[in-house]
JSON list of C-alpha atoms in Angstrom, two decimals:
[
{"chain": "A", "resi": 1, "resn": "UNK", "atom": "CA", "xyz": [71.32, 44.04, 58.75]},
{"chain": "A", "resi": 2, "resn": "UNK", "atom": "CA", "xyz": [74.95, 45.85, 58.88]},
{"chain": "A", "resi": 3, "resn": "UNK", "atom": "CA", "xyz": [76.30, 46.41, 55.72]},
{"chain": "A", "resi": 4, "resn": "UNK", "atom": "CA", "xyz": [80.04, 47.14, 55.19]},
{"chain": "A", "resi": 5, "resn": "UNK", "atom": "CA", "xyz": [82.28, 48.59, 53.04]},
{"chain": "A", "resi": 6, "resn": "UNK", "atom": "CA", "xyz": [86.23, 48.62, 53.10]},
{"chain": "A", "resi": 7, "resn": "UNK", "atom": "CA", "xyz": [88.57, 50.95, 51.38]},
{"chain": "A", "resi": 8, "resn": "UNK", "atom": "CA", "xyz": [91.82, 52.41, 51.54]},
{"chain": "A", "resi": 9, "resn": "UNK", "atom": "CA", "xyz": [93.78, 49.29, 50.22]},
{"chain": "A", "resi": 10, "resn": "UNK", "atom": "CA", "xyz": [96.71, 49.71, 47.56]},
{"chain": "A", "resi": 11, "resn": "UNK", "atom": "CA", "xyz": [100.28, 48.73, 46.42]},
{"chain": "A", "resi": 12, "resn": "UNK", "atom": "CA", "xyz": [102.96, 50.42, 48.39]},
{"chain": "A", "resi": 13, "resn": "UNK", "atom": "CA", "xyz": [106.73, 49.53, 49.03]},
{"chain": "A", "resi": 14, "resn": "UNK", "atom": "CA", "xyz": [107.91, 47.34, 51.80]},
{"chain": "A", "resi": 15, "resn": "UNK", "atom": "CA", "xyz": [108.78, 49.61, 55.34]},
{"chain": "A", "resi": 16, "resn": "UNK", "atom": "CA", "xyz": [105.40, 52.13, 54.02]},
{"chain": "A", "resi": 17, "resn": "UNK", "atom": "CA", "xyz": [102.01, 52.63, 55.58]},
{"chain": "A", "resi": 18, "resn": "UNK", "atom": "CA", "xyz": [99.03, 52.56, 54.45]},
{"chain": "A", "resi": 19, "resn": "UNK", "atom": "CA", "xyz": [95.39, 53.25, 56.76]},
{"chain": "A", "resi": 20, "resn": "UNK", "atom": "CA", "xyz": [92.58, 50.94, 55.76]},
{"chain": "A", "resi": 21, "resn": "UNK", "atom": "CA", "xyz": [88.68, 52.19, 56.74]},
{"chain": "A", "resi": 22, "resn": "UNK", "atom": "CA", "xyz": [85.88, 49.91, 57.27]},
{"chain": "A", "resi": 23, "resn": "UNK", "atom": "CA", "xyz": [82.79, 51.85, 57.46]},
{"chain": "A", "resi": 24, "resn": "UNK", "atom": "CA", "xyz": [79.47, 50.40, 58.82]},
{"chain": "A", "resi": 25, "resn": "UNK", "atom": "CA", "xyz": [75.79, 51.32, 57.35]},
{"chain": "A", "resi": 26, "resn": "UNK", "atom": "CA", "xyz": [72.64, 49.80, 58.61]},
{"chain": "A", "resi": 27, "resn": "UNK", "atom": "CA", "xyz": [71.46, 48.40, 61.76]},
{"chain": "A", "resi": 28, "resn": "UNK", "atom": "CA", "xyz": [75.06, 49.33, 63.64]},
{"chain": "A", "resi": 29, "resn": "UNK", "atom": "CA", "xyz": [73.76, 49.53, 66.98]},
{"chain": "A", "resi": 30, "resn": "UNK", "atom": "CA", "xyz": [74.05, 45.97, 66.94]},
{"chain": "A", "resi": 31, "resn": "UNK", "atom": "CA", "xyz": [77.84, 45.72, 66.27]},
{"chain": "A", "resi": 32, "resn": "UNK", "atom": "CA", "xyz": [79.77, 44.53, 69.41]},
{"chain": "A", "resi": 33, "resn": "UNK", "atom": "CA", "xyz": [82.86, 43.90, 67.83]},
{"chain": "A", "resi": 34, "resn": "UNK", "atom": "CA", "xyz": [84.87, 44.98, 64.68]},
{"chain": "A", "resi": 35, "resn": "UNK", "atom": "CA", "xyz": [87.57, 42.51, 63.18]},
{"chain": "A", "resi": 36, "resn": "UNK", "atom": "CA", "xyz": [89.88, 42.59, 60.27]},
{"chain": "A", "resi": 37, "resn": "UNK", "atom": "CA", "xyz": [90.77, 39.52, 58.75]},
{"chain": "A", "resi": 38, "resn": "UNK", "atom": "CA", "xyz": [93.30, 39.04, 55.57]},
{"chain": "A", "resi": 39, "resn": "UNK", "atom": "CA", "xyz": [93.72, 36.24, 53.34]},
{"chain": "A", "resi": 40, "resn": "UNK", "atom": "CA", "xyz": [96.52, 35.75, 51.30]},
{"chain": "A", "resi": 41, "resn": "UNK", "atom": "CA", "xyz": [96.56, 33.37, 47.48]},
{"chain": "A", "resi": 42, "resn": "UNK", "atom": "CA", "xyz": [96.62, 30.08, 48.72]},
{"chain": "A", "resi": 43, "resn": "UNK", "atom": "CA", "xyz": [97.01, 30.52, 52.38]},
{"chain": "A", "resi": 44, "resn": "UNK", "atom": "CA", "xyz": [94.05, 30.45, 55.37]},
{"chain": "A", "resi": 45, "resn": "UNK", "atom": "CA", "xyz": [92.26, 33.15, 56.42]},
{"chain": "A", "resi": 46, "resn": "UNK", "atom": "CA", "xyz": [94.00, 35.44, 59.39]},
{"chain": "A", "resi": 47, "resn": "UNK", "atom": "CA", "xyz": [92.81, 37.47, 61.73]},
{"chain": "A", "resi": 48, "resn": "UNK", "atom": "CA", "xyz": [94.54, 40.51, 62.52]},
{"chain": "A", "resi": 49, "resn": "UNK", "atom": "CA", "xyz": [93.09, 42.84, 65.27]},
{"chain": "A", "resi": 50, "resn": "UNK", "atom": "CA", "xyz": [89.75, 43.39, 66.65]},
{"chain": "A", "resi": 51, "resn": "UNK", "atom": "CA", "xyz": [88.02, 46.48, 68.36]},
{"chain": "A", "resi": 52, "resn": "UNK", "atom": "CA", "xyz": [84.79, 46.36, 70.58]},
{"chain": "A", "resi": 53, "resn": "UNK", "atom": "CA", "xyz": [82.32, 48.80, 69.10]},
{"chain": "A", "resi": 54, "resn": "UNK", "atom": "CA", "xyz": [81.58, 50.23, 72.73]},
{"chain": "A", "resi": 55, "resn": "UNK", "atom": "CA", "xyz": [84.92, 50.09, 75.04]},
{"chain": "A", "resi": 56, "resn": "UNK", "atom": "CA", "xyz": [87.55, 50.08, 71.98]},
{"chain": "A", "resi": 57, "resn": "UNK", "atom": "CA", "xyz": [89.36, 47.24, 73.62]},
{"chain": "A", "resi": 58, "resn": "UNK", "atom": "CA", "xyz": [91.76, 46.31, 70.54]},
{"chain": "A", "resi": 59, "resn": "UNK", "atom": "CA", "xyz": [93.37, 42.61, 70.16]},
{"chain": "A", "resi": 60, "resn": "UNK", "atom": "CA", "xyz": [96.10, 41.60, 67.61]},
{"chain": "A", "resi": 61, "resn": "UNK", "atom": "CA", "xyz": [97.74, 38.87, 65.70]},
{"chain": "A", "resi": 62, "resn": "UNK", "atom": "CA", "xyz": [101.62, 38.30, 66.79]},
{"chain": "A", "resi": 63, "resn": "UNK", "atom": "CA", "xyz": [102.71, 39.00, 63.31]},
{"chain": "A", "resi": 64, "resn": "UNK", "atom": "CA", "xyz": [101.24, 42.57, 63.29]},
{"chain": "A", "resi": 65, "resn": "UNK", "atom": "CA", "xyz": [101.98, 44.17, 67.12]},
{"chain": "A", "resi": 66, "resn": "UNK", "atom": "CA", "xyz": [103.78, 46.96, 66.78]},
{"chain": "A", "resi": 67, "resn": "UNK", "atom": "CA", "xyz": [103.08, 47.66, 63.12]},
{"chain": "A", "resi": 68, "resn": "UNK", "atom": "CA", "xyz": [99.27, 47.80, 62.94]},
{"chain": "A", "resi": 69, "resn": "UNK", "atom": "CA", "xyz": [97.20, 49.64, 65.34]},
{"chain": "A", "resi": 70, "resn": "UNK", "atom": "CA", "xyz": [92.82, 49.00, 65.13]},
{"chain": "A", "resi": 71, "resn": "UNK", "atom": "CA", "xyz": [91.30, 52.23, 66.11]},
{"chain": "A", "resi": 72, "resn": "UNK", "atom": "CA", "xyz": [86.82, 53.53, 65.82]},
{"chain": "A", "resi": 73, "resn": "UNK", "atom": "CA", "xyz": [85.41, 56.51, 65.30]},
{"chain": "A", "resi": 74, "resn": "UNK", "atom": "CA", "xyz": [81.65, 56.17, 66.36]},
{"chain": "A", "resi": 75, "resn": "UNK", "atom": "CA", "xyz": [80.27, 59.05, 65.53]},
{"chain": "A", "resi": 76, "resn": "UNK", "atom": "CA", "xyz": [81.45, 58.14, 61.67]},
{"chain": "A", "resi": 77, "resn": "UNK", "atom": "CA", "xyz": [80.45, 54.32, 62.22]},
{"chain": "A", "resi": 78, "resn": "UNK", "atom": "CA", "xyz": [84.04, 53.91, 61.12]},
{"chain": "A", "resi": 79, "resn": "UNK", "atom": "CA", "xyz": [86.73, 51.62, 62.05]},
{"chain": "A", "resi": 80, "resn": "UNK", "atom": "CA", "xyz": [90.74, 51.72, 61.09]},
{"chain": "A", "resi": 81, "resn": "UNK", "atom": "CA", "xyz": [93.26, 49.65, 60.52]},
{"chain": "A", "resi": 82, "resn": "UNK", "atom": "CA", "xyz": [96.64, 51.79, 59.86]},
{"chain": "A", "resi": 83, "resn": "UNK", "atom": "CA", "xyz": [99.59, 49.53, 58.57]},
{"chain": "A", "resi": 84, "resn": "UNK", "atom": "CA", "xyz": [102.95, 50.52, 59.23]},
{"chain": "A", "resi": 85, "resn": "UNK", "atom": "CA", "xyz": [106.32, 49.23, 59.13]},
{"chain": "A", "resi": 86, "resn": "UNK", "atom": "CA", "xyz": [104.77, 47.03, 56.01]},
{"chain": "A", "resi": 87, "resn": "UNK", "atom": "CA", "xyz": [106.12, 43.90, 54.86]},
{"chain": "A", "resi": 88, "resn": "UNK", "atom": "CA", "xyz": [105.60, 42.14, 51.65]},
{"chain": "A", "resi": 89, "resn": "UNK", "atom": "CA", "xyz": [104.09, 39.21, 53.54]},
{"chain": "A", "resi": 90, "resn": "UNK", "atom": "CA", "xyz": [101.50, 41.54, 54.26]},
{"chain": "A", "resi": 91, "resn": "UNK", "atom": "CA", "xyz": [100.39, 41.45, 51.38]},
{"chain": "A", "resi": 92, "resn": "UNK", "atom": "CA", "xyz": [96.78, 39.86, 50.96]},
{"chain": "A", "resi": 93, "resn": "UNK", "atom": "CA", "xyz": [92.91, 40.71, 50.42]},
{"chain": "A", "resi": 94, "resn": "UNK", "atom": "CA", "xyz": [91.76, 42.76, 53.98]},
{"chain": "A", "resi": 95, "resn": "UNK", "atom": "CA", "xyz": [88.52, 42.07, 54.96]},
{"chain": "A", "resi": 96, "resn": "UNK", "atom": "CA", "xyz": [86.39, 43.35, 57.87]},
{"chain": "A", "resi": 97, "resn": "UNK", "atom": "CA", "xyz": [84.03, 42.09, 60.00]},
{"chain": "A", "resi": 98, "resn": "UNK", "atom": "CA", "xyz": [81.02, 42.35, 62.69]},
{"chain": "A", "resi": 99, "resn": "UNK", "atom": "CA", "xyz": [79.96, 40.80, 65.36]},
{"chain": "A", "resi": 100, "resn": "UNK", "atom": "CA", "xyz": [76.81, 41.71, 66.91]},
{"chain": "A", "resi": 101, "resn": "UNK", "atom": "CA", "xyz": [77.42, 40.14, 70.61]},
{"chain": "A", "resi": 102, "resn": "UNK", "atom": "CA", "xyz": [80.38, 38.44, 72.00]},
{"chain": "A", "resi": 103, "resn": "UNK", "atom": "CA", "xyz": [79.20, 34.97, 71.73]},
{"chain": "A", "resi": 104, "resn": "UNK", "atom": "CA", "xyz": [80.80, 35.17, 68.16]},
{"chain": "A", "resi": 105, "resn": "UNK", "atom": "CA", "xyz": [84.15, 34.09, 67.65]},
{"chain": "A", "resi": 106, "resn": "UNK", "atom": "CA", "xyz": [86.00, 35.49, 64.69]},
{"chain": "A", "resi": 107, "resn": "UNK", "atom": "CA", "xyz": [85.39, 32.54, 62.20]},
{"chain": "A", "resi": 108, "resn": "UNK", "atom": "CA", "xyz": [81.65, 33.12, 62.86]},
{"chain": "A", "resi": 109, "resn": "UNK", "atom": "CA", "xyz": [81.05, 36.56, 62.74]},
{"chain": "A", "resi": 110, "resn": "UNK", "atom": "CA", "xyz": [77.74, 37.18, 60.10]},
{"chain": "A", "resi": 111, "resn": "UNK", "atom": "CA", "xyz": [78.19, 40.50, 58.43]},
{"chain": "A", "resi": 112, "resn": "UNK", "atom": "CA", "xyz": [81.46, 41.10, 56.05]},
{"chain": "A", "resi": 113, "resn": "UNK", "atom": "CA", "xyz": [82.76, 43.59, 53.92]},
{"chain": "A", "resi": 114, "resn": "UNK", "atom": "CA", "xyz": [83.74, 43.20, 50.41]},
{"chain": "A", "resi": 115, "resn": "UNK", "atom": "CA", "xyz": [87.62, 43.23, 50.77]},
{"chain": "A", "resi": 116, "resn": "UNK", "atom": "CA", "xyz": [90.54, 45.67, 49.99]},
{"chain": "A", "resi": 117, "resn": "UNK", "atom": "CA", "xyz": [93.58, 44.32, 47.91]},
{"chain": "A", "resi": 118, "resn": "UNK", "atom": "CA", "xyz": [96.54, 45.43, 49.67]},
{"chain": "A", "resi": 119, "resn": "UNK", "atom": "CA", "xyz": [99.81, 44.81, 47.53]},
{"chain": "A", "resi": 120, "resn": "UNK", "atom": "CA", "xyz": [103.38, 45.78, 49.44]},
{"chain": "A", "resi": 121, "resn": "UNK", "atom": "CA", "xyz": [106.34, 45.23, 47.10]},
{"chain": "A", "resi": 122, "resn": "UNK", "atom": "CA", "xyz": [110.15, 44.41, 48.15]}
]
């Protein structure tokens, strides 16, 4: 199993940063892929970037390139997401995710974190 555990969320003003962490425990040689997901009160589930585990190839949602960037840091099973430019529509519940090959697509992938509140104000 891959357990994983988010942190970093928090209320900040619109046009401020913040740098979200999704660290993995467990079985993480079988992680292919890292996503983060949000999900706002009353609206779907997005996803915002992903990140292969291996080759760092990054992906993102139109609404965040530019202002987000996904980054890893293997050797600390650890996987970023640092917000800038932040806008109060960016405000939701961040989640992450796993993947263990790529014959997941996003709305399947098994192992998720617990979710970070992030809050921006106007």
């Amino acid at each position: 199993q891959v357990r994983l555990v988010e942190s970093g969320g928090g209320l900040v003003q619109a046009g401020g940063s913040l740098r979200l962490s999704c660290t993995a425990s467990g079985h993480t040689f079988r992680i292919y892929a890292v996503a983060w997901f949000r999900q706002a009160p009353g609206k779907d589930r997005e996803l915002v970037a992903t990140i292969t585990w291996s080759g760092g190839s990054t992906a993102y949602a139109d609404s965040v390139k530019g202002r987000f960037t996904i980054s890893r840091d293997n050797a600390k099973n650890t996987v970023y997401l640092q917000m800038n430019s932040l806008k109060p529509e960016d405000s939701a519940v961040y989640y992450c995710a796993a993947a263990p090959s790529s014959d997941y697509g996003p709305s399947t992938y098994p192992y998720w974190g617990q979710g970070t509140q992030v809050t921006v104000s106007s």
